Each structure stands twice: as structure tokens, then as C-alpha cells.
Amino acid sequence: AQSVTQPDIHITVSEGASLELRCNYSYGATPYLFWYVQSPGQGLQLLLKYFSGDTLVQGIKGFEAEFKRSQSSFNLRKPSVHWSDAAEYFCAVGARSGGSYIPTFGRGTSLIVHP
Amino acid sequence: ETGVTQSPTHLIKTRGQQVTLRCSSQSGHNTVSWYQQALGQGPQFIFQYYREEENGRGNFPPRFSGLQFPNYSSELNVNALELDDSALYLCASSPVPGLTEKLFFGSGTQLSVL
């Protein structure tokens, strides 16, 4: 069965600093990988996805992620964090279930941004 | 503005009761899926409906059931509520099943079971 591990429950960074959120996955086949962001009181918004091809993927809001098959990782990065980036971030692996790919989410990493 | 709306936003029930949560999908989307997000956890897939038929289910007991209507709106029903059912319930719609990248989430219904 597929699974996602986000080892950091909380990450605190200063505004303007760089950011890396870690994600490790377990899946028997080629994974479909996603990063979502959830602001308080809101649903999830897709930041970026990896299906195949270039292992460095660009997303919205200046985020990028790199797929490393050898490390089973899909870490999210941003070169300069803004205060508005404070939110909960979820990594997910899409696994086939019937006719669909169903995302399995990690437990999330809460990003705190200090001024 | 994602276009996925859920009602109610908050709900308080007591153990053993039944609850119905509602979701209106984004215009043009015929697939709806439901997720349970417990406090401090990621969302867990409950089930998915495509053209009024269930076409995928996660590891949830039968007391979690759903419906999808001809206008593609959906309901999640939970019978015999337990304390552990307290969670944020998220609905997501997509234009077709299988395109997880095209999931649009609502803001959720916060259910508290006392």
C-alpha cells in the first residue's frame, strides 16, 4: 500500500529565507506526486504535481519540487518565503483505485513565518 | 474561488446520531470525492462518485455512505456517529475521474461529535 511521510510537523522560517519541506513516499509503481497547501478555514489548493518527465517541477506561488526516485523523495522548495506562505502543506501520492488515481496524503507540515 | 461549496460549515452532533453533509460541485464537474481530515492529520479518502455511481472507496466502514444527484451535487451520510468521527470533511470535484491534478476542494464541514 502507498504511504507518504512528512517528517517535519512544524517548520519555522524568517520572511525572505529559503524553504524546504520534506516528503518521502512509498509506492510500488511510478508515482504521481503532488503538493497541496491549506490555509486556515480553506480547502486544499494544488501547488504542483509530478507525473513524468523532468524531475524538477515548477508550481504556483514560486514553489518548486524535485522528484528523486533513488531517495523516494519529493521535497518542496521556495527560494524566498513571504509571510502569506504561512499555511499547512500536504504531500500526496496518487495511487490507482479502480478507474481513478486517489491521493494518499501525508500528515502535513505547518509552516510558520516570522517577520 | 473554487466553485465547490459545502454546507453546513460547522455541525455539532451527539454520539449515535446520524448526519448528512452536502456538497455542490464546480460547474462542469461530474466527479465528486469526499475526504475526512482529523485534527493534525492529512485528508483521508472516503469515496468517490462518478455519474451517480460510487467508483472508489477508501478504508471506511459502511456507516459512511454517499449519494450523487443528477446535477452532480453530492451528500455524505454518516450513521451511528462515534466520537472519532469528529473531523473536517472535505469535498472535492473534478471534471472526470482519474485526473487527480484537477481536484478542486471546498472549504469543508467541521463536524464535532460529543
PDB file of C-alpha atoms in Angstrom:
ATOM      1  CA  ALA A   1       0.000   0.000   0.000  1.00  0.00           C
ATOM      2  CA  GLN A   2       1.126   3.505  -0.709  1.00  0.00           C
ATOM      3  CA  SER A   3       2.124   5.918   2.023  1.00  0.00           C
ATOM      4  CA  VAL A   4       3.577   9.385   2.466  1.00  0.00           C
ATOM      5  CA  THR A   5       5.812  10.594   5.260  1.00  0.00           C
ATOM      6  CA  GLN A   6       6.301  14.240   6.082  1.00  0.00           C
ATOM      7  CA  PRO A   7       8.860  14.098   8.883  1.00  0.00           C
ATOM      8  CA  ASP A   8       8.514  17.702   9.997  1.00  0.00           C
ATOM      9  CA  ILE A   9       5.307  18.610  11.831  1.00  0.00           C
ATOM     10  CA  HIS A  10       6.297  22.278  12.110  1.00  0.00           C
ATOM     11  CA  ILE A  11       8.835  24.396  10.246  1.00  0.00           C
ATOM     12  CA  THR A  12       9.649  27.958  11.261  1.00  0.00           C
ATOM     13  CA  VAL A  13      11.431  30.319   8.873  1.00  0.00           C
ATOM     14  CA  SER A  14      12.042  34.029   8.698  1.00  0.00           C
ATOM     15  CA  GLU A  15      10.441  36.025   5.929  1.00  0.00           C
ATOM     16  CA  GLY A  16      12.809  36.158   2.970  1.00  0.00           C
ATOM     17  CA  ALA A  17      14.602  32.958   3.927  1.00  0.00           C
ATOM     18  CA  SER A  18      14.626  29.855   1.781  1.00  0.00           C
ATOM     19  CA  LEU A  19      12.366  26.912   2.497  1.00  0.00           C
ATOM     20  CA  GLU A  20      12.493  23.164   2.016  1.00  0.00           C
ATOM     21  CA  LEU A  21       9.696  20.855   3.131  1.00  0.00           C
ATOM     22  CA  ARG A  22      10.477  17.177   3.102  1.00  0.00           C
ATOM     23  CA  CYS A  23       8.335  14.392   1.698  1.00  0.00           C
ATOM     24  CA  ASN A  24       9.094  10.692   1.344  1.00  0.00           C
ATOM     25  CA  TYR A  25       6.746   8.274  -0.315  1.00  0.00           C
ATOM     26  CA  SER A  26       6.259   4.551  -0.598  1.00  0.00           C
ATOM     27  CA  TYR A  27       4.626   3.213  -3.740  1.00  0.00           C
ATOM     28  CA  GLY A  28       5.302   0.150  -5.858  1.00  0.00           C
ATOM     29  CA  ALA A  29       4.986   1.756  -9.258  1.00  0.00           C
ATOM     30  CA  THR A  30       5.877   5.065 -10.825  1.00  0.00           C
ATOM     31  CA  PRO A  31       4.242   7.573  -8.500  1.00  0.00           C
ATOM     32  CA  TYR A  32       2.071  10.515  -9.250  1.00  0.00           C
ATOM     33  CA  LEU A  33       3.146  13.111  -6.674  1.00  0.00           C
ATOM     34  CA  PHE A  34       1.502  16.298  -5.500  1.00  0.00           C
ATOM     35  CA  TRP A  35       1.930  19.154  -3.093  1.00  0.00           C
ATOM     36  CA  TYR A  36      -1.117  20.935  -1.730  1.00  0.00           C
ATOM     37  CA  VAL A  37      -1.444  23.966   0.526  1.00  0.00           C
ATOM     38  CA  GLN A  38      -4.227  24.568   3.034  1.00  0.00           C
ATOM     39  CA  SER A  39      -4.775  27.955   4.610  1.00  0.00           C
ATOM     40  CA  PRO A  40      -6.851  28.197   7.812  1.00  0.00           C
ATOM     41  CA  GLY A  41     -10.537  27.646   7.128  1.00  0.00           C
ATOM     42  CA  GLN A  42      -9.878  26.790   3.500  1.00  0.00           C
ATOM     43  CA  GLY A  43      -9.823  23.716   1.346  1.00  0.00           C
ATOM     44  CA  LEU A  44      -6.695  22.367  -0.315  1.00  0.00           C
ATOM     45  CA  GLN A  45      -5.108  24.100  -3.277  1.00  0.00           C
ATOM     46  CA  LEU A  46      -2.769  22.281  -5.661  1.00  0.00           C
ATOM     47  CA  LEU A  47       0.721  23.824  -5.738  1.00  0.00           C
ATOM     48  CA  LEU A  48       2.370  21.446  -8.206  1.00  0.00           C
ATOM     49  CA  LYS A  49       2.428  17.896  -9.467  1.00  0.00           C
ATOM     50  CA  TYR A  50       4.814  15.327 -10.921  1.00  0.00           C
ATOM     51  CA  PHE A  51       3.603  12.710 -13.352  1.00  0.00           C
ATOM     52  CA  SER A  52       6.648  12.009 -15.530  1.00  0.00           C
ATOM     53  CA  GLY A  53       9.456  13.735 -17.389  1.00  0.00           C
ATOM     54  CA  ASP A  54      11.564  16.485 -15.898  1.00  0.00           C
ATOM     55  CA  THR A  55      12.162  15.697 -12.237  1.00  0.00           C
ATOM     56  CA  LEU A  56      12.218  19.374 -11.259  1.00  0.00           C
ATOM     57  CA  VAL A  57       8.696  20.744 -11.440  1.00  0.00           C
ATOM     58  CA  GLN A  58       7.563  24.313 -11.094  1.00  0.00           C
ATOM     59  CA  GLY A  59       4.337  25.279  -9.401  1.00  0.00           C
ATOM     60  CA  ILE A  60       2.326  28.285  -8.438  1.00  0.00           C
ATOM     61  CA  LYS A  61       3.368  30.972  -5.965  1.00  0.00           C
ATOM     62  CA  GLY A  62       7.070  30.460  -6.724  1.00  0.00           C
ATOM     63  CA  PHE A  63       7.251  26.886  -5.393  1.00  0.00           C
ATOM     64  CA  GLU A  64       9.183  24.050  -6.979  1.00  0.00           C
ATOM     65  CA  ALA A  65       9.756  20.406  -6.109  1.00  0.00           C
ATOM     66  CA  GLU A  66      12.275  17.797  -7.142  1.00  0.00           C
ATOM     67  CA  PHE A  67      11.458  14.125  -7.623  1.00  0.00           C
ATOM     68  CA  LYS A  68      14.304  11.836  -6.595  1.00  0.00           C
ATOM     69  CA  ARG A  69      13.457   8.213  -7.304  1.00  0.00           C
ATOM     70  CA  SER A  70      16.591   6.876  -5.610  1.00  0.00           C
ATOM     71  CA  GLN A  71      15.582   8.571  -2.366  1.00  0.00           C
ATOM     72  CA  SER A  72      11.804   8.156  -2.774  1.00  0.00           C
ATOM     73  CA  SER A  73      11.524  11.851  -2.077  1.00  0.00           C
ATOM     74  CA  PHE A  74       9.615  14.811  -3.454  1.00  0.00           C
ATOM     75  CA  ASN A  75      10.755  17.830  -1.452  1.00  0.00           C
ATOM     76  CA  LEU A  76       9.131  21.216  -1.850  1.00  0.00           C
ATOM     77  CA  ARG A  77      11.274  24.325  -2.067  1.00  0.00           C
ATOM     78  CA  LYS A  78      10.930  28.080  -2.296  1.00  0.00           C
ATOM     79  CA  PRO A  79      13.904  30.459  -2.510  1.00  0.00           C
ATOM     80  CA  SER A  80      12.329  33.312  -0.542  1.00  0.00           C
ATOM     81  CA  VAL A  81       9.365  32.870   1.763  1.00  0.00           C
ATOM     82  CA  HIS A  82       6.642  35.500   2.152  1.00  0.00           C
ATOM     83  CA  TRP A  83       4.509  35.944   5.256  1.00  0.00           C
ATOM     84  CA  SER A  84       1.472  34.875   3.223  1.00  0.00           C
ATOM     85  CA  ASP A  85       3.045  31.438   2.734  1.00  0.00           C
ATOM     86  CA  ALA A  86       2.229  30.525   6.331  1.00  0.00           C
ATOM     87  CA  ALA A  87      -0.120  27.554   5.993  1.00  0.00           C
ATOM     88  CA  GLU A  88      -0.307  23.764   6.181  1.00  0.00           C
ATOM     89  CA  TYR A  89       1.424  21.888   3.376  1.00  0.00           C
ATOM     90  CA  PHE A  90       0.499  18.376   2.323  1.00  0.00           C
ATOM     91  CA  CYS A  91       2.407  15.990   0.132  1.00  0.00           C
ATOM     92  CA  ALA A  92       0.372  13.292  -1.614  1.00  0.00           C
ATOM     93  CA  VAL A  93       0.964  10.259  -3.793  1.00  0.00           C
ATOM     94  CA  GLY A  94      -1.684   9.316  -6.329  1.00  0.00           C
ATOM     95  CA  ALA A  95      -2.402   5.605  -6.371  1.00  0.00           C
ATOM     96  CA  ARG A  96      -4.638   3.805  -8.812  1.00  0.00           C
ATOM     97  CA  SER A  97      -8.025   2.741  -7.387  1.00  0.00           C
ATOM     98  CA  GLY A  98     -10.472   1.404  -9.928  1.00  0.00           C
ATOM     99  CA  GLY A  99     -10.663   3.937 -12.706  1.00  0.00           C
ATOM    100  CA  SER A 100      -9.143   6.771 -10.737  1.00  0.00           C
ATOM    101  CA  TYR A 101      -5.974   7.924  -9.106  1.00  0.00           C
ATOM    102  CA  ILE A 102      -6.746   8.579  -5.464  1.00  0.00           C
ATOM    103  CA  PRO A 103      -4.372  10.764  -3.475  1.00  0.00           C
ATOM    104  CA  THR A 104      -2.919   9.459  -0.238  1.00  0.00           C
ATOM    105  CA  PHE A 105      -1.854  12.414   1.867  1.00  0.00           C
ATOM    106  CA  GLY A 106       0.884  12.848   4.409  1.00  0.00           C
ATOM    107  CA  ARG A 107       0.020  14.284   7.796  1.00  0.00           C
ATOM    108  CA  GLY A 108       1.161  17.737   6.753  1.00  0.00           C
ATOM    109  CA  THR A 109       3.811  20.274   7.715  1.00  0.00           C
ATOM    110  CA  SER A 110       2.779  23.524   9.337  1.00  0.00           C
ATOM    111  CA  LEU A 111       4.834  26.460   8.065  1.00  0.00           C
ATOM    112  CA  ILE A 112       5.309  29.383  10.435  1.00  0.00           C
ATOM    113  CA  VAL A 113       6.821  32.558   9.013  1.00  0.00           C
ATOM    114  CA  HIS A 114       8.474  35.080  11.313  1.00  0.00           C
ATOM    115  CA  PRO A 115       8.720  38.734  10.214  1.00  0.00           C
TER     116      PRO A 115
ATOM    117  CA  GLU B   1     -12.913  30.933  -5.797  1.00  0.00           C
ATOM    118  CA  THR B   2     -13.003  27.195  -6.486  1.00  0.00           C
ATOM    119  CA  GLY B   3     -16.752  26.901  -7.026  1.00  0.00           C
ATOM    120  CA  VAL B   4     -17.084  23.913  -4.686  1.00  0.00           C
ATOM    121  CA  THR B   5     -19.433  24.767  -1.850  1.00  0.00           C
ATOM    122  CA  GLN B   6     -20.146  22.709   1.236  1.00  0.00           C
ATOM    123  CA  SER B   7     -22.860  23.003   3.841  1.00  0.00           C
ATOM    124  CA  PRO B   8     -23.103  23.407   6.695  1.00  0.00           C
ATOM    125  CA  THR B   9     -19.721  24.897   7.640  1.00  0.00           C
ATOM    126  CA  HIS B  10     -19.965  23.675  11.226  1.00  0.00           C
ATOM    127  CA  LEU B  11     -22.069  20.999  12.879  1.00  0.00           C
ATOM    128  CA  ILE B  12     -22.355  19.558  16.371  1.00  0.00           C
ATOM    129  CA  LYS B  13     -23.889  16.130  16.921  1.00  0.00           C
ATOM    130  CA  THR B  14     -24.005  13.605  19.724  1.00  0.00           C
ATOM    131  CA  ARG B  15     -22.762  10.053  19.636  1.00  0.00           C
ATOM    132  CA  GLY B  16     -25.185   7.659  17.938  1.00  0.00           C
ATOM    133  CA  GLN B  17     -26.861  10.316  15.825  1.00  0.00           C
ATOM    134  CA  GLN B  18     -26.846  10.475  12.038  1.00  0.00           C
ATOM    135  CA  VAL B  19     -25.539  13.355   9.937  1.00  0.00           C
ATOM    136  CA  THR B  20     -25.796  14.478   6.315  1.00  0.00           C
ATOM    137  CA  LEU B  21     -23.231  16.766   4.742  1.00  0.00           C
ATOM    138  CA  ARG B  22     -23.765  18.423   1.379  1.00  0.00           C
ATOM    139  CA  CYS B  23     -21.525  19.431  -1.477  1.00  0.00           C
ATOM    140  CA  SER B  24     -22.157  21.339  -4.691  1.00  0.00           C
ATOM    141  CA  SER B  25     -19.510  20.602  -7.283  1.00  0.00           C
ATOM    142  CA  GLN B  26     -17.880  23.115  -9.557  1.00  0.00           C
ATOM    143  CA  SER B  27     -19.771  23.762 -12.765  1.00  0.00           C
ATOM    144  CA  GLY B  28     -18.928  21.170 -15.407  1.00  0.00           C
ATOM    145  CA  HIS B  29     -17.518  18.667 -12.921  1.00  0.00           C
ATOM    146  CA  ASN B  30     -19.167  15.230 -12.850  1.00  0.00           C
ATOM    147  CA  THR B  31     -16.977  13.571 -10.230  1.00  0.00           C
ATOM    148  CA  VAL B  32     -17.119  14.195  -6.508  1.00  0.00           C
ATOM    149  CA  SER B  33     -14.931  12.732  -3.805  1.00  0.00           C
ATOM    150  CA  TRP B  34     -15.087  13.026  -0.030  1.00  0.00           C
ATOM    151  CA  TYR B  35     -12.252  13.154   2.485  1.00  0.00           C
ATOM    152  CA  GLN B  36     -12.039  13.056   6.265  1.00  0.00           C
ATOM    153  CA  GLN B  37      -9.366  15.228   7.862  1.00  0.00           C
ATOM    154  CA  ALA B  38      -8.866  14.590  11.552  1.00  0.00           C
ATOM    155  CA  LEU B  39      -7.117  17.226  13.629  1.00  0.00           C
ATOM    156  CA  GLY B  40      -3.401  17.272  12.867  1.00  0.00           C
ATOM    157  CA  GLN B  41      -3.714  14.745  10.050  1.00  0.00           C
ATOM    158  CA  GLY B  42      -3.856  14.795   6.293  1.00  0.00           C
ATOM    159  CA  PRO B  43      -7.115  14.158   4.457  1.00  0.00           C
ATOM    160  CA  GLN B  44      -8.155  10.527   4.105  1.00  0.00           C
ATOM    161  CA  PHE B  45     -10.122   9.394   1.073  1.00  0.00           C
ATOM    162  CA  ILE B  46     -13.619   8.168   1.914  1.00  0.00           C
ATOM    163  CA  PHE B  47     -15.175   7.541  -1.523  1.00  0.00           C
ATOM    164  CA  GLN B  48     -15.726   8.953  -4.969  1.00  0.00           C
ATOM    165  CA  TYR B  49     -18.856   9.266  -7.105  1.00  0.00           C
ATOM    166  CA  TYR B  50     -18.939   9.496 -10.877  1.00  0.00           C
ATOM    167  CA  ARG B  51     -22.223   9.946 -12.704  1.00  0.00           C
ATOM    168  CA  GLU B  52     -24.201   8.969  -9.610  1.00  0.00           C
ATOM    169  CA  GLU B  53     -22.292   5.715  -9.047  1.00  0.00           C
ATOM    170  CA  GLU B  54     -19.673   5.024  -6.393  1.00  0.00           C
ATOM    171  CA  ASN B  55     -16.435   4.204  -8.223  1.00  0.00           C
ATOM    172  CA  GLY B  56     -13.840   4.092  -5.498  1.00  0.00           C
ATOM    173  CA  ARG B  57     -13.841   3.712  -1.735  1.00  0.00           C
ATOM    174  CA  GLY B  58     -11.258   4.102   0.989  1.00  0.00           C
ATOM    175  CA  ASN B  59     -10.974   2.192   4.237  1.00  0.00           C
ATOM    176  CA  PHE B  60     -14.153   3.446   5.878  1.00  0.00           C
ATOM    177  CA  PRO B  61     -16.988   1.346   7.360  1.00  0.00           C
ATOM    178  CA  PRO B  62     -20.393   1.012   5.655  1.00  0.00           C
ATOM    179  CA  ARG B  63     -21.975   3.533   8.036  1.00  0.00           C
ATOM    180  CA  PHE B  64     -20.272   6.104   5.796  1.00  0.00           C
ATOM    181  CA  SER B  65     -22.422   6.309   2.689  1.00  0.00           C
ATOM    182  CA  GLY B  66     -22.993   8.754  -0.092  1.00  0.00           C
ATOM    183  CA  LEU B  67     -25.147   9.896  -2.930  1.00  0.00           C
ATOM    184  CA  GLN B  68     -24.610  11.850  -6.079  1.00  0.00           C
ATOM    185  CA  PHE B  69     -27.516  13.572  -7.779  1.00  0.00           C
ATOM    186  CA  PRO B  70     -28.192  14.204 -11.484  1.00  0.00           C
ATOM    187  CA  ASN B  71     -26.853  17.756 -11.099  1.00  0.00           C
ATOM    188  CA  TYR B  72     -23.635  16.170  -9.723  1.00  0.00           C
ATOM    189  CA  SER B  73     -24.091  17.573  -6.235  1.00  0.00           C
ATOM    190  CA  SER B  74     -23.400  15.068  -3.507  1.00  0.00           C
ATOM    191  CA  GLU B  75     -24.196  14.060   0.051  1.00  0.00           C
ATOM    192  CA  LEU B  76     -22.141  12.265   2.651  1.00  0.00           C
ATOM    193  CA  ASN B  77     -24.149  10.411   5.274  1.00  0.00           C
ATOM    194  CA  VAL B  78     -22.701   9.054   8.467  1.00  0.00           C
ATOM    195  CA  ASN B  79     -24.815   6.807  10.706  1.00  0.00           C
ATOM    196  CA  ALA B  80     -24.278   5.888  14.332  1.00  0.00           C
ATOM    197  CA  LEU B  81     -21.789   8.683  14.915  1.00  0.00           C
ATOM    198  CA  GLU B  82     -18.754   7.954  17.037  1.00  0.00           C
ATOM    199  CA  LEU B  83     -16.507  10.383  18.863  1.00  0.00           C
ATOM    200  CA  ASP B  84     -13.686   9.615  16.395  1.00  0.00           C
ATOM    201  CA  ASP B  85     -15.855  10.870  13.542  1.00  0.00           C
ATOM    202  CA  SER B  86     -15.107  14.407  14.720  1.00  0.00           C
ATOM    203  CA  ALA B  87     -13.158  15.904  11.835  1.00  0.00           C
ATOM    204  CA  LEU B  88     -13.162  18.305   8.931  1.00  0.00           C
ATOM    205  CA  TYR B  89     -14.964  16.721   5.990  1.00  0.00           C
ATOM    206  CA  LEU B  90     -13.768  17.915   2.612  1.00  0.00           C
ATOM    207  CA  CYS B  91     -15.494  17.548  -0.692  1.00  0.00           C
ATOM    208  CA  ALA B  92     -13.614  17.803  -3.969  1.00  0.00           C
ATOM    209  CA  SER B  93     -14.868  17.827  -7.517  1.00  0.00           C
ATOM    210  CA  SER B  94     -13.132  17.133 -10.814  1.00  0.00           C
ATOM    211  CA  PRO B  95     -14.187  17.175 -14.471  1.00  0.00           C
ATOM    212  CA  VAL B  96     -13.574  13.441 -14.864  1.00  0.00           C
ATOM    213  CA  PRO B  97     -12.383  10.675 -12.571  1.00  0.00           C
ATOM    214  CA  GLY B  98      -8.708   9.841 -12.695  1.00  0.00           C
ATOM    215  CA  LEU B  99      -7.428  13.396 -13.069  1.00  0.00           C
ATOM    216  CA  THR B 100      -6.267  13.998  -9.541  1.00  0.00           C
ATOM    217  CA  GLU B 101      -4.496  17.144 -10.675  1.00  0.00           C
ATOM    218  CA  LYS B 102      -7.876  18.651 -11.439  1.00  0.00           C
ATOM    219  CA  LEU B 103      -9.303  18.260  -7.959  1.00  0.00           C
ATOM    220  CA  PHE B 104     -10.955  21.391  -6.593  1.00  0.00           C
ATOM    221  CA  PHE B 105     -11.646  21.326  -2.876  1.00  0.00           C
ATOM    222  CA  GLY B 106     -14.346  23.016  -0.872  1.00  0.00           C
ATOM    223  CA  SER B 107     -13.630  24.647   2.470  1.00  0.00           C
ATOM    224  CA  GLY B 108     -15.110  21.734   4.369  1.00  0.00           C
ATOM    225  CA  THR B 109     -17.640  20.982   7.089  1.00  0.00           C
ATOM    226  CA  GLN B 110     -16.295  20.853  10.619  1.00  0.00           C
ATOM    227  CA  LEU B 111     -18.146  18.075  12.442  1.00  0.00           C
ATOM    228  CA  SER B 112     -17.920  17.756  16.205  1.00  0.00           C
ATOM    229  CA  VAL B 113     -19.341  14.649  17.870  1.00  0.00           C
ATOM    230  CA  LEU B 114     -19.959  14.952  21.607  1.00  0.00           C
TER     231      LEU B 114
END
